[in-house]
mmCIF file of C-alpha atoms and ligand atoms in Angstrom:
data_model
loop_
_atom_site.group_PDB
_atom_site.id
_atom_site.type_symbol
_atom_site.label_atom_id
_atom_site.label_comp_id
_atom_site.label_asym_id
_atom_site.label_seq_id
_atom_site.Cartn_x
_atom_site.Cartn_y
_atom_site.Cartn_z
ATOM 1 C CA UNK A 1 73.999 105.888 41.805
ATOM 2 C CA UNK A 2 71.507 104.769 44.477
ATOM 3 C CA UNK A 3 72.718 104.697 48.051
ATOM 4 C CA UNK A 4 73.040 101.093 49.229
ATOM 5 C CA UNK A 5 71.288 99.604 52.231
ATOM 6 C CA UNK A 6 72.819 98.929 55.616
ATOM 7 C CA UNK A 7 71.685 95.760 57.441
ATOM 8 C CA UNK A 8 72.983 94.724 60.867
ATOM 9 C CA UNK A 9 72.581 91.435 62.746
ATOM 10 C CA UNK A 10 72.474 91.448 66.519
ATOM 11 C CA UNK A 11 71.904 89.008 69.362
ATOM 12 C CA UNK A 12 73.703 87.041 72.054
ATOM 13 C CA UNK A 13 76.546 84.586 71.623
ATOM 14 C CA UNK A 14 75.902 81.684 69.296
ATOM 15 C CA UNK A 15 72.489 83.044 68.273
ATOM 16 C CA UNK A 16 73.307 82.390 64.600
ATOM 17 C CA UNK A 17 74.207 85.893 63.360
ATOM 18 C CA UNK A 18 77.195 84.854 61.225
ATOM 19 C CA UNK A 19 75.257 81.947 59.722
ATOM 20 C CA UNK A 20 72.340 84.205 58.797
ATOM 21 C CA UNK A 21 74.613 86.961 57.486
ATOM 22 C CA UNK A 22 76.128 84.461 55.017
ATOM 23 C CA UNK A 23 72.728 83.093 53.939
ATOM 24 C CA UNK A 24 71.320 86.584 53.431
ATOM 25 C CA UNK A 25 74.339 87.619 51.346
ATOM 26 C CA UNK A 26 73.784 84.598 49.081
ATOM 27 C CA UNK A 27 70.151 85.599 48.514
ATOM 28 C CA UNK A 28 70.948 89.242 47.824
ATOM 29 C CA UNK A 29 73.757 88.340 45.423
ATOM 30 C CA UNK A 30 71.449 85.916 43.631
ATOM 31 C CA UNK A 31 69.229 88.846 42.633
ATOM 32 C CA UNK A 32 72.216 90.809 41.385
ATOM 33 C CA UNK A 33 73.058 93.067 44.315
ATOM 34 C CA UNK A 34 76.606 94.009 45.211
ATOM 35 C CA UNK A 35 77.040 92.932 48.840
ATOM 36 C CA UNK A 36 79.772 93.765 51.353
ATOM 37 C CA UNK A 37 79.980 91.546 54.424
ATOM 38 C CA UNK A 38 81.662 92.949 57.456
ATOM 39 C CA UNK A 39 81.698 92.632 61.239
ATOM 40 C CA UNK A 40 82.273 94.363 64.537
ATOM 41 C CA UNK A 41 84.511 94.691 66.284
ATOM 42 C CA UNK A 42 86.644 94.719 63.140
ATOM 43 C CA UNK A 43 85.777 95.342 59.526
ATOM 44 C CA UNK A 44 88.861 97.452 58.730
ATOM 45 C CA UNK A 45 92.604 96.953 59.334
ATOM 46 C CA UNK A 46 92.571 99.244 62.387
ATOM 47 C CA UNK A 47 89.271 97.769 63.630
ATOM 48 C CA UNK A 48 90.638 94.228 63.376
ATOM 49 C CA UNK A 49 93.693 95.215 65.450
ATOM 50 C CA UNK A 50 91.393 96.605 68.125
ATOM 51 C CA UNK A 51 89.253 93.437 67.917
ATOM 52 C CA UNK A 52 92.251 91.380 68.994
ATOM 53 C CA UNK A 53 92.686 93.609 72.048
ATOM 54 C CA UNK A 54 88.983 93.722 72.904
ATOM 55 C CA UNK A 55 88.448 89.948 72.783
ATOM 56 C CA UNK A 56 91.722 88.977 74.456
ATOM 57 C CA UNK A 57 90.738 86.906 77.513
ATOM 58 C CA UNK A 58 94.111 87.623 79.157
ATOM 59 C CA UNK A 59 93.604 91.411 79.107
ATOM 60 C CA UNK A 60 93.391 92.945 82.624
ATOM 61 C CA UNK A 61 89.816 93.798 83.650
ATOM 62 C CA UNK A 62 88.777 97.274 82.593
ATOM 63 C CA UNK A 63 85.607 99.302 82.852
ATOM 64 C CA UNK A 64 82.566 99.243 80.578
ATOM 65 C CA UNK A 65 83.413 102.874 79.730
ATOM 66 C CA UNK A 66 86.917 102.016 78.524
ATOM 67 C CA UNK A 67 85.454 99.113 76.528
ATOM 68 C CA UNK A 68 82.801 101.316 74.945
ATOM 69 C CA UNK A 69 85.405 103.927 73.962
ATOM 70 C CA UNK A 70 87.472 101.246 72.224
ATOM 71 C CA UNK A 71 84.437 99.763 70.450
ATOM 72 C CA UNK A 72 83.506 103.241 69.212
ATOM 73 C CA UNK A 73 87.097 103.979 68.137
ATOM 74 C CA UNK A 74 87.027 100.805 66.043
ATOM 75 C CA UNK A 75 83.532 101.724 64.776
ATOM 76 C CA UNK A 76 84.626 105.213 63.684
ATOM 77 C CA UNK A 77 87.341 103.717 61.485
ATOM 78 C CA UNK A 78 85.062 100.933 60.232
ATOM 79 C CA UNK A 79 82.448 103.499 59.186
ATOM 80 C CA UNK A 80 84.992 105.794 57.538
ATOM 81 C CA UNK A 81 86.966 103.201 55.637
ATOM 82 C CA UNK A 82 84.474 100.403 54.894
ATOM 83 C CA UNK A 83 80.784 101.105 55.505
ATOM 84 C CA UNK A 84 80.232 104.650 54.216
ATOM 85 C CA UNK A 85 82.321 104.211 51.031
ATOM 86 C CA UNK A 86 80.434 100.980 50.216
ATOM 87 C CA UNK A 87 77.003 102.555 50.771
ATOM 88 C CA UNK A 88 77.992 105.562 48.670
ATOM 89 C CA UNK A 89 78.766 103.188 45.781
ATOM 90 C CA UNK A 90 75.290 101.665 46.055
ATOM 91 C CA UNK A 91 76.533 98.459 47.676
ATOM 92 C CA UNK A 92 74.518 96.618 50.327
ATOM 93 C CA UNK A 93 76.374 96.248 53.616
ATOM 94 C CA UNK A 94 75.662 93.349 55.968
ATOM 95 C CA UNK A 95 77.348 93.845 59.329
ATOM 96 C CA UNK A 96 77.643 91.111 61.976
ATOM 97 C CA UNK A 97 77.072 93.196 65.159
ATOM 98 C CA UNK A 98 77.110 96.993 65.319
ATOM 99 C CA UNK A 99 76.198 99.757 67.778
ATOM 100 C CA UNK A 100 73.301 97.877 69.426
ATOM 101 C CA UNK A 101 75.929 95.482 70.790
ATOM 102 C CA UNK A 102 77.555 98.346 72.704
ATOM 103 C CA UNK A 103 74.179 99.354 74.126
ATOM 104 C CA UNK A 104 73.399 95.770 75.196
ATOM 105 C CA UNK A 105 76.887 94.611 76.330
ATOM 106 C CA UNK A 106 78.432 97.746 77.831
ATOM 107 C CA UNK A 107 75.083 99.461 78.594
ATOM 108 C CA UNK A 108 72.417 97.043 79.833
ATOM 109 C CA UNK A 109 74.749 94.210 80.891
ATOM 110 C CA UNK A 110 77.813 96.322 81.743
ATOM 111 C CA UNK A 111 75.913 99.145 83.505
ATOM 112 C CA UNK A 112 77.398 101.988 81.461
ATOM 113 C CA UNK A 113 74.826 104.784 81.345
ATOM 114 C CA UNK A 114 72.874 105.159 78.106
ATOM 115 C CA UNK A 115 73.542 108.919 77.992
ATOM 116 C CA UNK A 116 77.247 108.234 77.418
ATOM 117 C CA UNK A 117 76.417 105.697 74.704
ATOM 118 C CA UNK A 118 73.998 108.166 73.068
ATOM 119 C CA UNK A 119 76.750 110.810 73.014
ATOM 120 C CA UNK A 120 79.272 108.438 71.425
ATOM 121 C CA UNK A 121 76.674 107.257 68.942
ATOM 122 C CA UNK A 122 75.740 110.779 67.874
ATOM 123 C CA UNK A 123 79.428 111.576 67.338
ATOM 124 C CA UNK A 124 80.491 108.401 65.554
ATOM 125 C CA UNK A 125 77.495 106.769 63.853
ATOM 126 C CA UNK A 126 75.480 109.964 63.356
ATOM 127 C CA UNK A 127 73.334 109.591 60.225
ATOM 128 C CA UNK A 128 74.751 106.186 59.260
ATOM 129 C CA UNK A 129 72.144 104.239 61.238
ATOM 130 C CA UNK A 130 71.229 100.785 59.912
ATOM 131 C CA UNK A 131 68.230 100.613 57.566
ATOM 132 C CA UNK A 132 67.328 97.285 59.150
ATOM 133 C CA UNK A 133 68.517 95.423 62.240
ATOM 134 C CA UNK A 134 67.793 91.705 62.511
ATOM 135 C CA UNK A 135 67.741 90.756 66.208
ATOM 136 C CA UNK A 136 68.145 87.019 66.558
ATOM 137 C CA UNK A 137 66.637 86.010 69.873
ATOM 138 C CA UNK A 138 67.722 82.783 71.566
ATOM 139 C CA UNK A 139 67.929 81.401 75.099
ATOM 140 C CA UNK A 140 71.542 82.289 76.099
ATOM 141 C CA UNK A 141 72.141 78.770 77.387
ATOM 142 C CA UNK A 142 71.364 77.311 73.953
ATOM 143 C CA UNK A 143 73.532 79.983 72.299
ATOM 144 C CA UNK A 144 76.490 79.207 74.552
ATOM 145 C CA UNK A 145 76.099 75.472 73.853
ATOM 146 C CA UNK A 146 76.196 76.171 70.117
ATOM 147 C CA UNK A 147 79.237 78.453 70.462
ATOM 148 C CA UNK A 148 81.075 75.858 72.590
ATOM 149 C CA UNK A 149 80.219 73.050 70.155
ATOM 150 C CA UNK A 150 81.603 75.135 67.278
ATOM 151 C CA UNK A 151 84.846 75.861 69.158
ATOM 152 C CA UNK A 152 85.276 72.139 69.823
ATOM 153 C CA UNK A 153 84.664 71.297 66.180
ATOM 154 C CA UNK A 154 87.143 73.928 64.992
ATOM 155 C CA UNK A 155 90.057 72.512 66.956
ATOM 156 C CA UNK A 156 88.888 68.955 67.483
ATOM 157 C CA UNK A 157 89.897 69.221 71.107
ATOM 158 C CA UNK A 158 86.870 69.631 73.324
ATOM 159 C CA UNK A 159 88.650 70.064 76.649
ATOM 160 C CA UNK A 160 91.242 72.515 75.453
ATOM 161 C CA UNK A 161 88.868 74.810 73.554
ATOM 162 C CA UNK A 162 86.037 74.744 76.049
ATOM 163 C CA UNK A 163 88.483 76.241 78.548
ATOM 164 C CA UNK A 164 89.363 79.158 76.224
ATOM 165 C CA UNK A 165 86.284 81.330 75.732
ATOM 166 C CA UNK A 166 86.914 84.978 74.788
ATOM 167 C CA UNK A 167 86.484 87.808 77.305
ATOM 168 C CA UNK A 168 82.708 87.997 76.787
ATOM 169 C CA UNK A 169 81.867 84.317 76.438
ATOM 170 C CA UNK A 170 83.452 83.634 79.818
ATOM 171 C CA UNK A 171 81.019 85.855 81.730
ATOM 172 C CA UNK A 172 78.301 84.642 84.114
ATOM 173 C CA UNK A 173 74.818 83.502 83.080
ATOM 174 C CA UNK A 174 73.258 86.655 84.608
ATOM 175 C CA UNK A 175 75.332 88.769 82.201
ATOM 176 C CA UNK A 176 74.012 86.837 79.215
ATOM 177 C CA UNK A 177 70.403 87.071 80.475
ATOM 178 C CA UNK A 178 70.831 90.846 80.841
ATOM 179 C CA UNK A 179 72.155 90.984 77.292
ATOM 180 C CA UNK A 180 69.106 89.234 75.943
ATOM 181 C CA UNK A 181 66.869 91.715 77.780
ATOM 182 C CA UNK A 182 68.971 94.581 76.428
ATOM 183 C CA UNK A 183 68.584 93.497 72.808
ATOM 184 C CA UNK A 184 64.830 92.952 73.195
ATOM 185 C CA UNK A 185 64.464 96.425 74.767
ATOM 186 C CA UNK A 186 66.327 97.997 71.833
ATOM 187 C CA UNK A 187 64.002 96.222 69.399
ATOM 188 C CA UNK A 188 60.908 97.319 71.328
ATOM 189 C CA UNK A 189 62.121 100.938 71.342
ATOM 190 C CA UNK A 190 63.014 100.961 67.627
ATOM 191 C CA UNK A 191 60.284 98.998 65.846
ATOM 192 C CA UNK A 192 60.790 100.714 62.453
ATOM 193 C CA UNK A 193 64.448 99.693 62.328
ATOM 194 C CA UNK A 194 64.457 96.355 64.181
ATOM 195 C CA UNK A 195 62.854 92.969 63.623
ATOM 196 C CA UNK A 196 63.092 90.193 66.233
ATOM 197 C CA UNK A 197 63.648 86.726 64.799
ATOM 198 C CA UNK A 198 63.211 83.455 66.674
ATOM 199 C CA UNK A 199 66.664 81.818 66.756
ATOM 200 C CA UNK A 200 65.326 78.445 67.922
ATOM 201 C CA UNK A 201 64.383 77.273 64.445
ATOM 202 C CA UNK A 202 66.733 75.484 62.074
ATOM 203 C CA UNK A 203 69.039 77.725 60.027
ATOM 204 C CA UNK A 204 67.021 77.346 56.789
ATOM 205 C CA UNK A 205 63.733 78.336 58.455
ATOM 206 C CA UNK A 206 65.398 81.360 60.071
ATOM 207 C CA UNK A 207 66.881 82.311 56.717
ATOM 208 C CA UNK A 208 63.408 82.175 55.117
ATOM 209 C CA UNK A 209 62.072 84.412 57.897
ATOM 210 C CA UNK A 210 64.966 86.842 57.468
ATOM 211 C CA UNK A 211 64.399 86.967 53.720
ATOM 212 C CA UNK A 212 60.710 87.732 54.033
ATOM 213 C CA UNK A 213 61.490 90.612 56.437
ATOM 214 C CA UNK A 214 64.205 91.994 54.133
ATOM 215 C CA UNK A 215 61.891 91.808 51.116
ATOM 216 C CA UNK A 216 59.051 93.423 53.019
ATOM 217 C CA UNK A 217 61.077 96.276 54.561
ATOM 218 C CA UNK A 218 63.755 97.029 51.974
ATOM 219 C CA UNK A 219 62.321 95.754 48.654
ATOM 220 C CA UNK A 220 65.711 94.552 47.372
ATOM 221 C CA UNK A 221 64.341 93.448 43.994
ATOM 222 C CA UNK A 222 63.370 97.020 43.143
ATOM 223 C CA UNK A 223 66.911 98.327 43.586
ATOM 224 C CA UNK A 224 68.683 95.926 41.275
HETATM 225 N N1 Z5A B 1 80.907 93.281 71.635
HETATM 226 C C1 Z5A B 1 80.681 94.215 72.625
HETATM 227 O O1 Z5A B 1 80.783 93.908 73.809
HETATM 228 N N2 Z5A B 1 80.365 95.491 72.275
HETATM 229 C C2 Z5A B 1 80.265 95.886 70.974
HETATM 230 O O2 Z5A B 1 79.988 97.060 70.694
HETATM 231 C C3 Z5A B 1 80.486 94.881 69.955
HETATM 232 C C4 Z5A B 1 80.808 93.599 70.320
HETATM 233 C C5 Z5A B 1 80.377 95.262 68.497
HETATM 234 C C6 Z5A B 1 82.432 89.713 69.518
HETATM 235 O O3 Z5A B 1 82.488 88.349 69.463
HETATM 236 C C7 Z5A B 1 82.222 90.051 70.974
HETATM 237 O O4 Z5A B 1 82.322 91.465 71.159
HETATM 238 C C8 Z5A B 1 80.836 89.660 71.378
HETATM 239 C C9 Z5A B 1 80.187 90.944 71.841
HETATM 240 C C10 Z5A B 1 81.286 91.901 72.007
HETATM 241 N N3 Z5A B 1 80.836 88.770 72.453
HETATM 242 N N4 Z5A B 1 81.269 87.648 72.453
HETATM 243 N N5 Z5A B 1 81.734 86.625 72.519
HETATM 244 P P1 Z5A B 1 82.446 87.487 68.153
HETATM 245 O O5 Z5A B 1 82.198 88.321 66.975
HETATM 246 O O6 Z5A B 1 83.666 86.660 68.164
HETATM 247 O O7 Z5A B 1 81.296 86.485 68.507
HETATM 248 P P2 Z5A B 1 79.737 86.644 68.447
HETATM 249 O O8 Z5A B 1 79.343 87.918 67.809
HETATM 250 O O9 Z5A B 1 79.182 86.402 69.793
HETATM 251 O O10 Z5A B 1 79.305 85.544 67.439
HETATM 252 P P3 Z5A B 1 79.332 84.011 67.553
HETATM 253 O O11 Z5A B 1 79.625 83.427 68.863
HETATM 254 O O12 Z5A B 1 80.265 83.637 66.455
HETATM 255 O O13 Z5A B 1 77.846 83.626 67.275
HETATM 256 P P4 Z5A B 1 76.859 83.849 66.054
HETATM 257 O O14 Z5A B 1 77.521 84.540 64.917
HETATM 258 O O15 Z5A B 1 75.635 84.458 66.578
HETATM 259 O O16 Z5A B 1 76.505 82.367 65.629
HETATM 260 P P5 Z5A B 1 77.021 81.460 64.395
HETATM 261 O O17 Z5A B 1 78.524 81.538 64.316
HETATM 262 O O18 Z5A B 1 76.228 81.728 63.216
HETATM 263 O O19 Z5A B 1 76.572 80.045 64.953
HETATM 264 C C11 Z5A B 1 77.169 79.475 66.107
HETATM 265 C C12 Z5A B 1 77.153 77.923 65.953
HETATM 266 O O20 Z5A B 1 75.790 77.482 65.921
HETATM 267 C C13 Z5A B 1 77.800 77.439 64.653
HETATM 268 O O21 Z5A B 1 78.424 76.232 64.887
HETATM 269 C C14 Z5A B 1 76.599 77.258 63.724
HETATM 270 O O22 Z5A B 1 76.836 76.286 62.739
HETATM 271 C C15 Z5A B 1 75.510 76.840 64.683
HETATM 272 N N6 Z5A B 1 74.186 77.308 64.276
HETATM 273 C C16 Z5A B 1 73.870 78.457 63.633
HETATM 274 N N7 Z5A B 1 72.544 78.554 63.429
HETATM 275 C C17 Z5A B 1 72.004 77.446 63.974
HETATM 276 C C18 Z5A B 1 70.654 76.972 64.101
HETATM 277 N N8 Z5A B 1 69.613 77.670 63.655
HETATM 278 N N9 Z5A B 1 70.453 75.818 64.758
HETATM 279 C C19 Z5A B 1 71.502 75.102 65.255
HETATM 280 N N10 Z5A B 1 72.800 75.480 65.142
HETATM 281 C C20 Z5A B 1 73.039 76.643 64.533
#
């Protein structure tokens, strides 16, 4: 049985990661591949419990180090119970956010030193690095507008929902600008693994761009 491929989507809030993850899964399934869609934080029962803690806007402030440790605790379980077993069965795994988010959020934007993140990554992710990371790049202001509009649509109550962003959405514009820089730096430092995609286009155009990168880098048709 061939080992499956591991694709991650990264970027700031509202960049369109979840939308593109769904569209990519449809295309891969259409050519007969067995696809697992998952996300971080989360992706396993234990990971989802930690997600609730990590995104809780009422949680007392804590350091970027304590955040990173929790994200990596959730990631260790996610890898052990969901990602590695799926890859071993030859399934393709699409993950909405992964370790680059820790580097950008807790590292670049949160000022946690990269040496600590490297140590955690070597311990937890080790050889299970993504085969391809799709970095969706978008002006953070546009991303936040999209995320707010979606929250309003979901509850049909603009005022109530706009006042309830999660712990990360509520942070200042400078934090979100730093994030964008962090993701672009990761892509520049890892050109074989990462591809930067312009998130300003409409969802269909972005999906076409994603598909041509996936075909070019991972040749999905040949692994049917
Ligand atoms: N975090 C961290 O700090 N450290 C870590 O290690 C990890 C995560 C793993 C998880 O939040 C939070 O955890 C995250 C980072 C932190 N910060 N926050 N917040 P999440 O999973 O709940 O949220 P998110 O990852 O930021 O995703 P999102 O806000 O749901 O955005 P998205 O997935 O990139 O976008 P979307 O849902 O596909 O689209 C957003 C809206 O825009 C929606 O209404 C779409 O219909 C619309 N959309 C999508 N594409 C387009 C285009 N092309 N044009 C126009 N409108 C569009």
